[in-house]
Short mmCIF file of C-alpha atoms in Angstrom, two decimals:
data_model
loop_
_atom_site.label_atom_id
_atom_site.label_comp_id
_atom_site.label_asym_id
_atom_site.label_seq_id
_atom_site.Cartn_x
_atom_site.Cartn_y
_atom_site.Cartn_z
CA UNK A 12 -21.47 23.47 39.69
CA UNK A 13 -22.03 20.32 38.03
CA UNK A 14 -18.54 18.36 37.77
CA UNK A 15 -17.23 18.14 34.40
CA UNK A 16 -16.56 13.91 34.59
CA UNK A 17 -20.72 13.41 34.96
CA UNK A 18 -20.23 15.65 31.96
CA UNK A 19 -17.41 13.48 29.80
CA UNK A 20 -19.23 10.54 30.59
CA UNK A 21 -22.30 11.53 28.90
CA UNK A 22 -24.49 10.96 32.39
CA UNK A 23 -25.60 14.30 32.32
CA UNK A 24 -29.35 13.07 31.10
CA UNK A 25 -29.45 10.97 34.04
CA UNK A 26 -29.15 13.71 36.33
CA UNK A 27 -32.62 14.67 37.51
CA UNK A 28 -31.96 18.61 37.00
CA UNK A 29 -33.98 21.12 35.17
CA UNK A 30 -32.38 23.17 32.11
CA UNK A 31 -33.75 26.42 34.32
CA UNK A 32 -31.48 25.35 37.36
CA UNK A 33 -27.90 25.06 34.97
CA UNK A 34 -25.63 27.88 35.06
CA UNK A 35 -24.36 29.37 31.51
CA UNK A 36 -21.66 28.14 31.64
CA UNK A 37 -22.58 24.76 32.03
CA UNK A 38 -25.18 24.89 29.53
CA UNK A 39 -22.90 26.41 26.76
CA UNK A 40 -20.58 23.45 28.10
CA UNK A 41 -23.41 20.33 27.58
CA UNK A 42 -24.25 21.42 24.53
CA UNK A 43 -20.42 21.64 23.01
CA UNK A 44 -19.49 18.16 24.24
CA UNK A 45 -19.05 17.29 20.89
CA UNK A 46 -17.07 19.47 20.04
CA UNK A 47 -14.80 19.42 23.48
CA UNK A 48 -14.50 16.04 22.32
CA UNK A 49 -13.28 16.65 18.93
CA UNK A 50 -11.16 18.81 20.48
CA UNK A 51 -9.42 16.71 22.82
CA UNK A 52 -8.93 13.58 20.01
CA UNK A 53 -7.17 15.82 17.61
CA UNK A 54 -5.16 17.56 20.18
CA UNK A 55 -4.14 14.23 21.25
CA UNK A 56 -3.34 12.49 18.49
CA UNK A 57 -1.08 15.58 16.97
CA UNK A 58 0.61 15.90 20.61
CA UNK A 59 1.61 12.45 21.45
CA UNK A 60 2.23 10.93 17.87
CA UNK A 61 3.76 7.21 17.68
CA UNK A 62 5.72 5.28 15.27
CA UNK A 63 4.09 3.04 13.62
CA UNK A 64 6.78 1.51 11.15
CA UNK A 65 9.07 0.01 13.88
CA UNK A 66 11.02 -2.64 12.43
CA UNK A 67 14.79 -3.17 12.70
CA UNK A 68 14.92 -3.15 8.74
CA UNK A 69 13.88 -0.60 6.63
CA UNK A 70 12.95 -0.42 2.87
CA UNK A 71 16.34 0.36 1.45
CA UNK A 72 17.51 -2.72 4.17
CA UNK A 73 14.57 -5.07 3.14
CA UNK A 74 15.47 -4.90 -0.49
CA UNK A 75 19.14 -5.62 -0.25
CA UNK A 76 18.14 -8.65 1.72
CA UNK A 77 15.79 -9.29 -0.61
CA UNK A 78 18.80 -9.21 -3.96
CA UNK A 79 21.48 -10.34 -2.22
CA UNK A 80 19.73 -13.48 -0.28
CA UNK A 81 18.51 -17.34 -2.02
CA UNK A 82 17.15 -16.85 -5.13
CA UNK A 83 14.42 -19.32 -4.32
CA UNK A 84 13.38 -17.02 -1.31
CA UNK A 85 13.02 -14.11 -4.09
CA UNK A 86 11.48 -15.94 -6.91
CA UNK A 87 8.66 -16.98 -4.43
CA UNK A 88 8.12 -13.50 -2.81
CA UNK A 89 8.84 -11.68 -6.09
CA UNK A 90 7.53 -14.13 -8.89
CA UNK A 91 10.35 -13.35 -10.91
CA UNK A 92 14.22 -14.82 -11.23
CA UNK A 93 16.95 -12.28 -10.11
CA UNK A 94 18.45 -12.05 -13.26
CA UNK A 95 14.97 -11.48 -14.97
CA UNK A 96 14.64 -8.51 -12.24
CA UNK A 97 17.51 -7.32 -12.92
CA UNK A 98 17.41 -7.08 -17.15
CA UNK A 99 14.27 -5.10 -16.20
CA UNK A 100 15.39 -2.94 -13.70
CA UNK A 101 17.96 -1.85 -16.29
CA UNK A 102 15.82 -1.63 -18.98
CA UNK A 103 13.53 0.86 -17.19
CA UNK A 104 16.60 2.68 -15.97
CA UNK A 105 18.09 3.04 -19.48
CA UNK A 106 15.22 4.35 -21.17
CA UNK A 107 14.89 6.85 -18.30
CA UNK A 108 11.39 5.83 -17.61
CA UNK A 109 12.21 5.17 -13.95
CA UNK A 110 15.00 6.55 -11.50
CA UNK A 111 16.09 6.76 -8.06
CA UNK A 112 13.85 9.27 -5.70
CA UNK A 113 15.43 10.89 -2.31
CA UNK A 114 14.20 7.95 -0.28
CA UNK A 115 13.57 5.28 -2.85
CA UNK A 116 15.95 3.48 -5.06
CA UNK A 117 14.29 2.13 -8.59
CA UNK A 118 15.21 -1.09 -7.51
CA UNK A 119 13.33 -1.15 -4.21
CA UNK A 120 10.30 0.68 -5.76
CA UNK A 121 10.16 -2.09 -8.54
CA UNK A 122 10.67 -4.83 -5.59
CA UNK A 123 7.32 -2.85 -3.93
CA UNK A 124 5.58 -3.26 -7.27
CA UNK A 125 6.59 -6.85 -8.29
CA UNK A 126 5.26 -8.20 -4.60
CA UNK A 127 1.81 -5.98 -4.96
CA UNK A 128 1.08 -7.62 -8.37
CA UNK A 129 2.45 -11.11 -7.34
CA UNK A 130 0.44 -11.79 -4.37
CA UNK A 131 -1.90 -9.07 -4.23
CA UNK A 132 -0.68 -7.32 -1.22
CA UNK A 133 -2.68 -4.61 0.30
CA UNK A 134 -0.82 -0.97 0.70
CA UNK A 135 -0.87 -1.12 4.62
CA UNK A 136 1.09 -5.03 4.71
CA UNK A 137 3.56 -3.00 1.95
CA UNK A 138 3.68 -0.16 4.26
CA UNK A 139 4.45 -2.55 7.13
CA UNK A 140 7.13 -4.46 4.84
CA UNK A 141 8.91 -1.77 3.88
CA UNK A 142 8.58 0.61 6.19
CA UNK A 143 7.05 3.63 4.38
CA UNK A 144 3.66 5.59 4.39
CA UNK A 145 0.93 4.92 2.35
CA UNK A 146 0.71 7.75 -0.04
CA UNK A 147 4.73 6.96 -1.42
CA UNK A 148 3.87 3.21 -1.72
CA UNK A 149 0.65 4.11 -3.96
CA UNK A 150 2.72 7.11 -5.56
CA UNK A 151 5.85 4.29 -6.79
CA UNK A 152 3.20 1.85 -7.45
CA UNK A 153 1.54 4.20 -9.91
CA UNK A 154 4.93 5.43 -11.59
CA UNK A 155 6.27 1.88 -12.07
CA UNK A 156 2.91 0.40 -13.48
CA UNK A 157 3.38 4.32 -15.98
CA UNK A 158 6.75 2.65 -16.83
CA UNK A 159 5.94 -0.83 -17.07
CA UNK A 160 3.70 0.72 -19.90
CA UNK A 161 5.80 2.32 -21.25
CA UNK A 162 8.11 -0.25 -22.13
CA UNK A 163 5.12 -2.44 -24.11
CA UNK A 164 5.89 -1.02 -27.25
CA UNK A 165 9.78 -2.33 -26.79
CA UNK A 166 9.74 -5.76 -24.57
CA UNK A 167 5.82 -6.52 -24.66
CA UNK A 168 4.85 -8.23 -27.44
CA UNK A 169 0.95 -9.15 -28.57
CA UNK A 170 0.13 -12.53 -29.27
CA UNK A 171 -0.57 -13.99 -32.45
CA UNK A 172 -4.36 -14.66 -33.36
CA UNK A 173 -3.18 -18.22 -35.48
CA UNK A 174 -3.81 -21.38 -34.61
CA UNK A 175 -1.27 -23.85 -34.15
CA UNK A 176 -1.90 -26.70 -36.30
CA UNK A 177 -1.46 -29.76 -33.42
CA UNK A 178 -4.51 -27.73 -32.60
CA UNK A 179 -6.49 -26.94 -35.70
CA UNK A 180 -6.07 -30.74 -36.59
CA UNK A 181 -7.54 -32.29 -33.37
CA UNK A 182 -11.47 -33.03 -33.42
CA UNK A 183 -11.59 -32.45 -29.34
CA UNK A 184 -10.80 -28.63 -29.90
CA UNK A 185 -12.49 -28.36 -33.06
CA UNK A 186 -15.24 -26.52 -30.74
CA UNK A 187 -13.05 -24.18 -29.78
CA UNK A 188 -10.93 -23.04 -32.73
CA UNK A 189 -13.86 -23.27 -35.14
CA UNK A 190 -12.52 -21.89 -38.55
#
């Protein structure tokens, strides 16, 4: 019988025998290496999971750090002063357009959001900064940018389409703010 490693390590074509001179068995065998293969990569991976999210801190963690450290340190990662964070965080929370999950606090999901849109941060560095899978991360990203929207009618205001008149007056914009 033919041994199985000549088989794994796909050297079987370099074997000078005939189809005719194989056994059944190690026919059926050659031509389901795929599938042995398959086989052995999902069995493997479902068997012998690791952590990936290994850090000392975890989301909840992260984001206390994150409100009770410097302010400087949190208007640079967040792009937005505490107290700012905190009028919105309230203002969501009031008008019941965002609350606390199982695992997430509405403060920590808006921290998630915040550093996405401020420094356009990828879902896996999130997932590695706060220590949760990809699929919540994208599900509280979607659900704060829902509520963020929803507020536009209340905080979020349009801009006015006049001209200021500094403006209007000055020959070097005149291009510009043609009237």
């Amino acid at each position: 019988m033919i041994s199985i490693v000549y088989i794994v390590q796909g050297t079987m074509n370099s074997l000078d025998v005939p189809d005719d001179e194989l056994s059944d068995s190690e026919q059926v065998l050659i031509n389901n290496i795929p599938a042995v293969s398959l086989f052995r990569d999902v069995l493997f991976t479902r068997l012998f999971k690791t952590t990936r999210n290994t850090s000392i801190l975890t989301g909840a963690q992260k984001t206390i750090e994150l409100l009770e450290g410097h302010p400087v340190r949190f208007y640079e990662l967040i792009r937005l002063e505490k107290h700012t964070f905190f009028l919105l965080r309230d203002a969501l929370c009031e008008r019941k357009l965002l609350k606390d999950t199982n695992r997430m606090t509405v403060g920590e999901q808006l921290l998630m959001f915040l550093h996405t849109i401020g420094h356009n941060v990828r879902n896996r560095v999130m997932q590695d900064r706060y220590q949760h899978s990809g699929e919540p991360i994208s599900r509280h990203f979607n659900n704060v940018l829902d509520a963020i929207n929803g507020l536009r009618d209340v905080c979020i205001t349009d801009p006015s389409n006049k001209v200021p008149s500094k403006i209007l007056g000055d020959a070097r914009f005149y291009p510009y703010f043609k009237v």
